[in-house]
Coordinates of C-alpha atoms in Angstrom, one line a residue:
X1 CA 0.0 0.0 0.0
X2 CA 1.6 3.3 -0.9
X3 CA 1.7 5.2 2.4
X4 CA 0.9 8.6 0.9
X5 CA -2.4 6.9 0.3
X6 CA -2.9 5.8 3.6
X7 CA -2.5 9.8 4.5
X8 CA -4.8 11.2 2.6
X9 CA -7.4 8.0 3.6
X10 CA -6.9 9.7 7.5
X11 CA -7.2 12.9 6.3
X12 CA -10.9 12.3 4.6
X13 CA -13.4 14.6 5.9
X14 CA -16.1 13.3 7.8
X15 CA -14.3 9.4 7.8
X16 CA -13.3 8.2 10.7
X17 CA -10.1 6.8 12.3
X18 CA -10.3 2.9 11.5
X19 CA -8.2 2.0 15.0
X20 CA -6.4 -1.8 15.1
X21 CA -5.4 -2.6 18.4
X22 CA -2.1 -5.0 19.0
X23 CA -2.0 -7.3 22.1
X24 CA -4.4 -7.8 25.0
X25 CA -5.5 -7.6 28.5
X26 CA -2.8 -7.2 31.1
X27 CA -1.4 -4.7 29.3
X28 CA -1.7 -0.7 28.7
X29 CA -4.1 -1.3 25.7
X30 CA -7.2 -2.2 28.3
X31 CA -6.2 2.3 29.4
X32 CA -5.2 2.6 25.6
X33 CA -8.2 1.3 23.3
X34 CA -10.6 2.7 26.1
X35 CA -9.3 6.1 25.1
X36 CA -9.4 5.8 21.2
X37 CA -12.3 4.1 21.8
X38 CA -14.2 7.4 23.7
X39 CA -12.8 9.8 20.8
X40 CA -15.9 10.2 18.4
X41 CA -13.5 10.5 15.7
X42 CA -12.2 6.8 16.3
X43 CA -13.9 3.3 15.4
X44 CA -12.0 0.5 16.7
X45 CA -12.1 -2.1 13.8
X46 CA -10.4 -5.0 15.9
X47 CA -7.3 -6.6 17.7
X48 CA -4.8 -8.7 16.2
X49 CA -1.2 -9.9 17.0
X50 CA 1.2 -12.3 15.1
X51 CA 0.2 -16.0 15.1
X52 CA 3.3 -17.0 16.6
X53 CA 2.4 -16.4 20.4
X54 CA 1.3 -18.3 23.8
X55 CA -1.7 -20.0 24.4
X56 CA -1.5 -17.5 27.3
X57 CA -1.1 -14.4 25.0
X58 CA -3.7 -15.7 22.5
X59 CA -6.1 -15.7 25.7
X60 CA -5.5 -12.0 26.7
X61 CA -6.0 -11.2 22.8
X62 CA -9.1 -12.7 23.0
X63 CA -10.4 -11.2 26.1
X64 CA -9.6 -7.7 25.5
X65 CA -11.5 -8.2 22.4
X66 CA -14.5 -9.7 23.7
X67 CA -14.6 -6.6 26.2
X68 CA -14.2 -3.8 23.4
X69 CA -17.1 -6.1 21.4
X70 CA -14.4 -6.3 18.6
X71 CA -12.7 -9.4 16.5
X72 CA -9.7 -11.1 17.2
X73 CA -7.7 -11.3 13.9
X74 CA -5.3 -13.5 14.2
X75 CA -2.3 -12.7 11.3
X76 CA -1.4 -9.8 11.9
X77 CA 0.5 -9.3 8.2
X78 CA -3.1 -9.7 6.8
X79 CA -4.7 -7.1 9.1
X80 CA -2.0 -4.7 8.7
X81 CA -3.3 -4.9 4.3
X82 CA -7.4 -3.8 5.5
X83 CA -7.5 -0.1 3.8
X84 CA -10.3 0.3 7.1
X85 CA -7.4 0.8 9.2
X86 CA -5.4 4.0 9.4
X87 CA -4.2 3.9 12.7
X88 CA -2.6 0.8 14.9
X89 CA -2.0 1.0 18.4
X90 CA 0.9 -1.5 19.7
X91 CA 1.2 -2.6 23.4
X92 CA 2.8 -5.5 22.9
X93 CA 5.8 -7.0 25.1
X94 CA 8.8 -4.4 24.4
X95 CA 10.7 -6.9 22.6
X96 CA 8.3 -7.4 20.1
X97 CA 7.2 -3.4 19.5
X98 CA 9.8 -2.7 17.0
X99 CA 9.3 -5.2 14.6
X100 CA 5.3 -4.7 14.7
X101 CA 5.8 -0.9 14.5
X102 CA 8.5 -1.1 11.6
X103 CA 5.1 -3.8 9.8
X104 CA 2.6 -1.2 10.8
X105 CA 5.0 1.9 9.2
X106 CA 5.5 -0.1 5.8
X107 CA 2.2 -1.2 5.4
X108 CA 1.2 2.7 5.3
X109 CA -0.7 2.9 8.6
X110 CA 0.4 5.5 11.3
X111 CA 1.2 4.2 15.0
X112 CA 0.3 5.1 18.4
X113 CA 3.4 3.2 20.5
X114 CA 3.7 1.9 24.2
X115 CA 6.4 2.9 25.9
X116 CA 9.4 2.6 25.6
X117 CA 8.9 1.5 21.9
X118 CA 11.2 -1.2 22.4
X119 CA 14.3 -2.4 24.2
X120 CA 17.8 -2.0 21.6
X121 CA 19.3 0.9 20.5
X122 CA 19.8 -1.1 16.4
X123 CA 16.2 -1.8 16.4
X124 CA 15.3 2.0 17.5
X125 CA 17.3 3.3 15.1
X126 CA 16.1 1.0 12.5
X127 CA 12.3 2.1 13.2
X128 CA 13.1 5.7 12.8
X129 CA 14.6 5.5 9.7
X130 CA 11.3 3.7 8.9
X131 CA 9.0 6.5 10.1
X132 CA 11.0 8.5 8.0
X133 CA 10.9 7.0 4.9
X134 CA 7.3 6.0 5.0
X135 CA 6.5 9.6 6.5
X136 CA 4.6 8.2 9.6
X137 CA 3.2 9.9 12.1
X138 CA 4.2 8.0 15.2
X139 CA 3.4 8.9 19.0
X140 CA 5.2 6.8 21.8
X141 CA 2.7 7.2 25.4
X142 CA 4.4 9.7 27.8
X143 CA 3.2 12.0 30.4
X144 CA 3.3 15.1 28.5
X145 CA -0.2 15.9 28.6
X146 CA -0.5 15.7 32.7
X147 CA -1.0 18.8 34.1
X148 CA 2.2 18.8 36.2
X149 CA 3.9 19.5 33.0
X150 CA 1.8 22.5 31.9
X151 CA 3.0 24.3 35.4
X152 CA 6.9 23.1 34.5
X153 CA 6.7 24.9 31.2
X154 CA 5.1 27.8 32.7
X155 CA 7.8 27.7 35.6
X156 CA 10.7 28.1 32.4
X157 CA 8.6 31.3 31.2
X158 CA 8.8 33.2 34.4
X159 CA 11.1 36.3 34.5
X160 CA 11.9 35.4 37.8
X161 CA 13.3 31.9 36.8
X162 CA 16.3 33.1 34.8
X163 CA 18.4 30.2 32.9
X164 CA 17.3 26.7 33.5
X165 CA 20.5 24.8 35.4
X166 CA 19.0 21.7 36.6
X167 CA 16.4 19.6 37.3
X168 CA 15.3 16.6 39.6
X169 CA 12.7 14.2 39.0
X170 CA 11.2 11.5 41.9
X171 CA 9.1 9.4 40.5
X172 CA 7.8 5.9 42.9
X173 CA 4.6 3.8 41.6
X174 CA 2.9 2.4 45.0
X175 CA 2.0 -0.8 44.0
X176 CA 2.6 -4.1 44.9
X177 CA 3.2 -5.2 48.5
X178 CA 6.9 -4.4 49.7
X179 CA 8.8 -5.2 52.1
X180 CA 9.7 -8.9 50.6
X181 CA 13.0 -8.6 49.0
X182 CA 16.0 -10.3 50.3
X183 CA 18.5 -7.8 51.9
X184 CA 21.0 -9.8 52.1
X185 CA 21.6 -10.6 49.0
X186 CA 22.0 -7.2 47.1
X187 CA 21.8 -7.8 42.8
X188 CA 24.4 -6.6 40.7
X189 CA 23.9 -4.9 37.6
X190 CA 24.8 -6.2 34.2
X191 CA 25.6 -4.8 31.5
X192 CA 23.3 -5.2 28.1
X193 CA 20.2 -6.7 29.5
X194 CA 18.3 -8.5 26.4
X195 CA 15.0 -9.5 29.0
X196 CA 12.5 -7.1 30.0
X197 CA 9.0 -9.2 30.1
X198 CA 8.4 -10.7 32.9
X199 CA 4.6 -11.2 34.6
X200 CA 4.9 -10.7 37.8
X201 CA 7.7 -7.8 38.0
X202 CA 9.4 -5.0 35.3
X203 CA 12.9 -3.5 34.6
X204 CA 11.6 -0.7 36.7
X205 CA 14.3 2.0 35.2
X206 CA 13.3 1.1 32.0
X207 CA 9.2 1.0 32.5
X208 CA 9.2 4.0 35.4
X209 CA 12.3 6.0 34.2
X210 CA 11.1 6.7 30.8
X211 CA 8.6 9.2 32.1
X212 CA 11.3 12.1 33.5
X213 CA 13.3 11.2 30.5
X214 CA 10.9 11.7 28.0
X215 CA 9.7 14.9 30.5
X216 CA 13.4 16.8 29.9
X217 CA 13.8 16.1 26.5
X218 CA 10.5 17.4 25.5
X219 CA 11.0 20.4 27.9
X220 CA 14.8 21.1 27.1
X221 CA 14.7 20.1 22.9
X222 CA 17.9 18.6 23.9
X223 CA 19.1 15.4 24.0
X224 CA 21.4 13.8 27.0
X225 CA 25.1 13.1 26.6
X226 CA 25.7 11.3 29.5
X227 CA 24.6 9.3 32.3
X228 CA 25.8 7.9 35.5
X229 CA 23.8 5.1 37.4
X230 CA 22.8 2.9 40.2
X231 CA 20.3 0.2 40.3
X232 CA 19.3 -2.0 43.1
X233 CA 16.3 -4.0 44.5
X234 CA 15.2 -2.9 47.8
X235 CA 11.1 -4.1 47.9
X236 CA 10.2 -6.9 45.7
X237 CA 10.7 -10.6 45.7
X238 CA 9.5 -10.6 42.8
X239 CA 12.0 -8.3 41.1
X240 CA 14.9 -9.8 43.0
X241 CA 13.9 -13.4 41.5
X242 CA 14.0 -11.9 38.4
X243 CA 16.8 -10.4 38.3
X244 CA 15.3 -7.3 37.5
X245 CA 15.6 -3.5 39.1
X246 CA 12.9 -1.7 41.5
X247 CA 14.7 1.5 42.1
X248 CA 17.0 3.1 40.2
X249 CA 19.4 6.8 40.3
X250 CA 20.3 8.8 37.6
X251 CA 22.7 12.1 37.1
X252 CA 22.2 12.8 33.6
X253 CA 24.2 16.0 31.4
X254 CA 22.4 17.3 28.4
X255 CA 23.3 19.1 25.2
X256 CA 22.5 22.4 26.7
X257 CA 24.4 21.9 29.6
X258 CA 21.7 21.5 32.4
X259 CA 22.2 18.4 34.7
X260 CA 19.7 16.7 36.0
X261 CA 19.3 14.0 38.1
X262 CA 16.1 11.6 38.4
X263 CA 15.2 8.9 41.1
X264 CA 12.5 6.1 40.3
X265 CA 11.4 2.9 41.0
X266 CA 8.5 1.0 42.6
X267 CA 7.9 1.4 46.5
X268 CA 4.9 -1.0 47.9
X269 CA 1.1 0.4 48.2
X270 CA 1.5 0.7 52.0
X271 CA 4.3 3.2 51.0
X272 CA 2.0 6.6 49.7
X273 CA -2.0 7.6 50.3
X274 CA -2.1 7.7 46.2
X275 CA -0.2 6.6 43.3
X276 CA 3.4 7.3 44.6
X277 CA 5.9 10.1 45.0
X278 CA 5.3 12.3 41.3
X279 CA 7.9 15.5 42.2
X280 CA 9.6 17.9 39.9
X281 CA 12.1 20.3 40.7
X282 CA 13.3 22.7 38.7
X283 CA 16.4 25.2 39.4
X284 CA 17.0 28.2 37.4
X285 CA 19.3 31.2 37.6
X286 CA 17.0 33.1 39.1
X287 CA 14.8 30.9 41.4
X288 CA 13.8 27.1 42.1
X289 CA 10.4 25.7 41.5
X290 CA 9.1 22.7 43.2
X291 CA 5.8 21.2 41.6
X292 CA 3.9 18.3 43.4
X293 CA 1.5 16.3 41.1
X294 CA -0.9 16.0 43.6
X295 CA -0.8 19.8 44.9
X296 CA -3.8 21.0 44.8
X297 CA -5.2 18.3 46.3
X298 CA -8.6 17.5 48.6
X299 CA -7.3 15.3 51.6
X300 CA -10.5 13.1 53.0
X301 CA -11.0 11.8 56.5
X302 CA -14.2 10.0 57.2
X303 CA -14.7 6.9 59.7
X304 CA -14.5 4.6 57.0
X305 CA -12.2 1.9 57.6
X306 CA -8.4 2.8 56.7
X307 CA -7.0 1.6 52.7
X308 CA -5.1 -2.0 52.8
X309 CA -3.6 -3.4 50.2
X310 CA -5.3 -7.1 49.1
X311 CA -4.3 -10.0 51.5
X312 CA -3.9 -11.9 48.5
X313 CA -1.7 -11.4 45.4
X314 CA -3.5 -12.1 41.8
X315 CA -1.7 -14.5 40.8
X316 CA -1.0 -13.3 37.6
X317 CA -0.5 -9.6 38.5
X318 CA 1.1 -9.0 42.0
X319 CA 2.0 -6.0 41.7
X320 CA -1.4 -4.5 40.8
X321 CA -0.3 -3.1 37.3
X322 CA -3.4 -3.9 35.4
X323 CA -7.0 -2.5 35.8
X324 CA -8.6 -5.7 34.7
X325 CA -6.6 -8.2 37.3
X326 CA -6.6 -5.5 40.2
X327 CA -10.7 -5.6 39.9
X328 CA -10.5 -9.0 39.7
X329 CA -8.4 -9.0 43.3
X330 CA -11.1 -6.7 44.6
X331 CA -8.3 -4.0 45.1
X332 CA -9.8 -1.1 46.6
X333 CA -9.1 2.5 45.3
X334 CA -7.1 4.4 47.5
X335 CA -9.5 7.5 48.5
X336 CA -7.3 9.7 50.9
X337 CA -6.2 12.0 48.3
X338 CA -8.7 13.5 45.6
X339 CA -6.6 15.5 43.2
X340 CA -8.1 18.8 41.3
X341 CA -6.4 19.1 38.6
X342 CA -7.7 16.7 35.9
X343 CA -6.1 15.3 32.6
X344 CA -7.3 18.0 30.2
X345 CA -6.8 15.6 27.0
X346 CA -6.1 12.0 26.9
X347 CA -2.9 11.0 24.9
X348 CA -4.7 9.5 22.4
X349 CA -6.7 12.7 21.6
X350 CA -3.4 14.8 21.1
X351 CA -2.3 11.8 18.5
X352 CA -5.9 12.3 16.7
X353 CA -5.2 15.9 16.9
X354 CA -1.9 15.3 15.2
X355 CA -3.6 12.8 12.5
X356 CA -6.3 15.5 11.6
X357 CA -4.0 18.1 11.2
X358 CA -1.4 16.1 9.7
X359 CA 1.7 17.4 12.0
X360 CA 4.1 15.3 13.9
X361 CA 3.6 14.6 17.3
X362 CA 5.4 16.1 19.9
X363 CA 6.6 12.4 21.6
X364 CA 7.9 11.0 18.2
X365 CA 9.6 7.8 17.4
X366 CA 12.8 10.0 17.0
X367 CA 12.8 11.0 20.9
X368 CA 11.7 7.5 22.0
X369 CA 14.8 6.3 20.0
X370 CA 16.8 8.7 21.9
X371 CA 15.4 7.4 25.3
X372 CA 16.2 3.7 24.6
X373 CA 19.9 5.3 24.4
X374 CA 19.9 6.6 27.9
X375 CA 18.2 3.1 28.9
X376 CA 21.1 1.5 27.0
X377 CA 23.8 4.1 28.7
X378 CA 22.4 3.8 31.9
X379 CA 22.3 0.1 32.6
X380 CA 26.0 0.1 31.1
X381 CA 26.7 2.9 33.8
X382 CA 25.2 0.7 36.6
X383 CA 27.4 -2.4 35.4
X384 CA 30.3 -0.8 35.3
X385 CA 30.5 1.7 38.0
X386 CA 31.2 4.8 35.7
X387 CA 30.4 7.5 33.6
X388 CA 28.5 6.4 30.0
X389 CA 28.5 8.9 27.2
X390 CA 25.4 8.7 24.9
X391 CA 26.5 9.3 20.9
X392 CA 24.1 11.2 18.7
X393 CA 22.1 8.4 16.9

């Protein structure tokens, strides 16, 4: 299909977005195809994936499907040919995204991305040079559109502020019960880590990390040049049986000369009265700007009986990442802390508004390529003990 043609098929008036969604339940696509799904100017066509999967996989297909009331295609190569489809959201495992999102770009269909967009700096590179050719219009999931970041940018615009100099980011997820991980066995690092799935834990630098990176860059228009790094396990059996990190410290230098340091992981539900610690700290010439994501906030006190996390763990999910599996362990909502300020447009709208308009996004596949080189930097950095530089891809 010449992709030119799949542009101007978006651009239609009055047709609307034909929406394919890739993978399943237990994912981000039961938050992601809920939002394309709410946009009037969307149709969700169905969900497909490669034939070449679990029984397991095939199952979480299948139910996501049956909840969005949609059809479970099954070869993915043939769905990608349907001219219905102009957009295809992919939330598959990391180490799949790539190569789906380099089939999606050649078969002329612009893509909506999970993040990060994939786990190697080769393959990274490789899909941008895709996007480019094919002249897609790609958006990777970030935090952009919270309204913690509207009040950063407007923090960089006040006279007072002077020249940016640095920033910090803390950003801790409370979920999953802590307090299980083995202390006395600390985990090392290693260098060029090729796993990233796992169900029941995630490479938490890697999944929570991308958020302040993607933050910077998209606040700065400049890229990182180097990174210094820790990673450790501190919470989670889970993580420490895997191998994997659940907190992680980064001092990063950028282009323009700010540093910046970020601290992120995953901390326990017991740990914080809402989603986690979400601070950003900005320090200018002029003056420092601290911004809370949950300032303004409503704090509740009633006699209803105090928030505890589920005496069991799904056994699927136990650290509480998915919607679906935390109804399904009858995880209460944590009520303590009602915040104000609202999401003022999904992620998914801003893509739409990007297809209708026909401009790039501002969370391209070019700065998610540049992201999986920090990842890359920064695990080498944690391995090794030392300073990583990041060459310009």
């Amino acid at each position: 299909m010449n992709p030119l043609q799949a542009i101007d098929n978006v651009t239609m008036p009055g047709k609307p977005f034909g929406v394919l969604l890739v993978g399943g339940a237990q994912s981000h696509l039961e938050n992601y195809g809920q939002d394309f799904a709410d946009d009037p100017r969307c149709r969700l066509i169905a969900l497909s994936d490669e034939p070449e999967i679990s029984a397991r996989q095939q199952r979480l297909n299948q139910q996501l499907a049956n909840h969005f009331q949609i059809p479970y295609w099954k070869e993915l190569e043939n769905s990608l040919q349907n001219r219905d489809i102009d957009v295809v959201v992919i939330c598959v495992e990391p180490e799949r995204r790539a190569r789906l999102a380099i089939a999606a770009a050649r078969a002329g269909k612009q893509i909506y991305l999970d993040k990060p967009m994939c786990t190697q700096v080769a393959e990274a590179a490789e899909l941008l040079q895709v996007v480019e050719e094919e002249k897609t219009i790609s958006q990777m999931f970030s935090l952009i559109r919270h309204p913690l970041v509207a009040k950063a940018r407007a923090a960089l615009e006040r006279p007072d502020f002077g020249k940016l100099i640095g920033l910090h980011c803390e950003l801790m997820f409370a979920k999953g019960t802590g307090g299980t991980a083995d202390l006395s066995q600390p985990r090392t690092e290693k260098e060029g880590p090729t796993q990233f799935s796992f169900i029941d834990s995630k490479r938490e630098l890697f999944c929570v990390g991308l958020y302040p990176l993607v933050l910077f860059e998209w606040l700065m228009k400049s890229p990182a040049v180097a990174v210094y790094a820790q990673t450790s396990n501190y919470f989670f059996r889970e993580h420490h049986r895997n191998d994997v990190e659940d907190f992680s410290m980064l001092q990063l230098t950028y282009a323009n000369g700010v540093e910046a340091t970020i601290t992120v992981g995953r901390s326990g539900w017991a740990s914080h009265p809402s989603h986690g610690i979400h601070q950003l700290d900005l320090v200018g010439s002029g003056r420092m700007v601290s911004l809370d994501a949950f300032e303004p906030r409503l704090e509740v006190y009633s006699d209803a009986p105090p928030w505890r996390p589920p005496e069991e763990d799904h056994p699927e999910d136990p650290m509480g990442f998915w919607s679906s599996t935390v109804a399904e362990a009858g995880v209460r909502p944590k009520q303590t802390w009602q915040s104000i300020d609202a999401m003022t447009q999904s992620d998914a709208s801003y893509f739409l508004d990007c297809l209708e308009k026909q401009e790039p996004s501002d969370v391209p596949v070019e700065l998610g390529a540049h992201v999986i080189q920090v990842f890359q930097a920064a695990y080498a950095s944690a391995a090794l003990g030392e300073v990583v530089e990041i060459d310009p891809l």
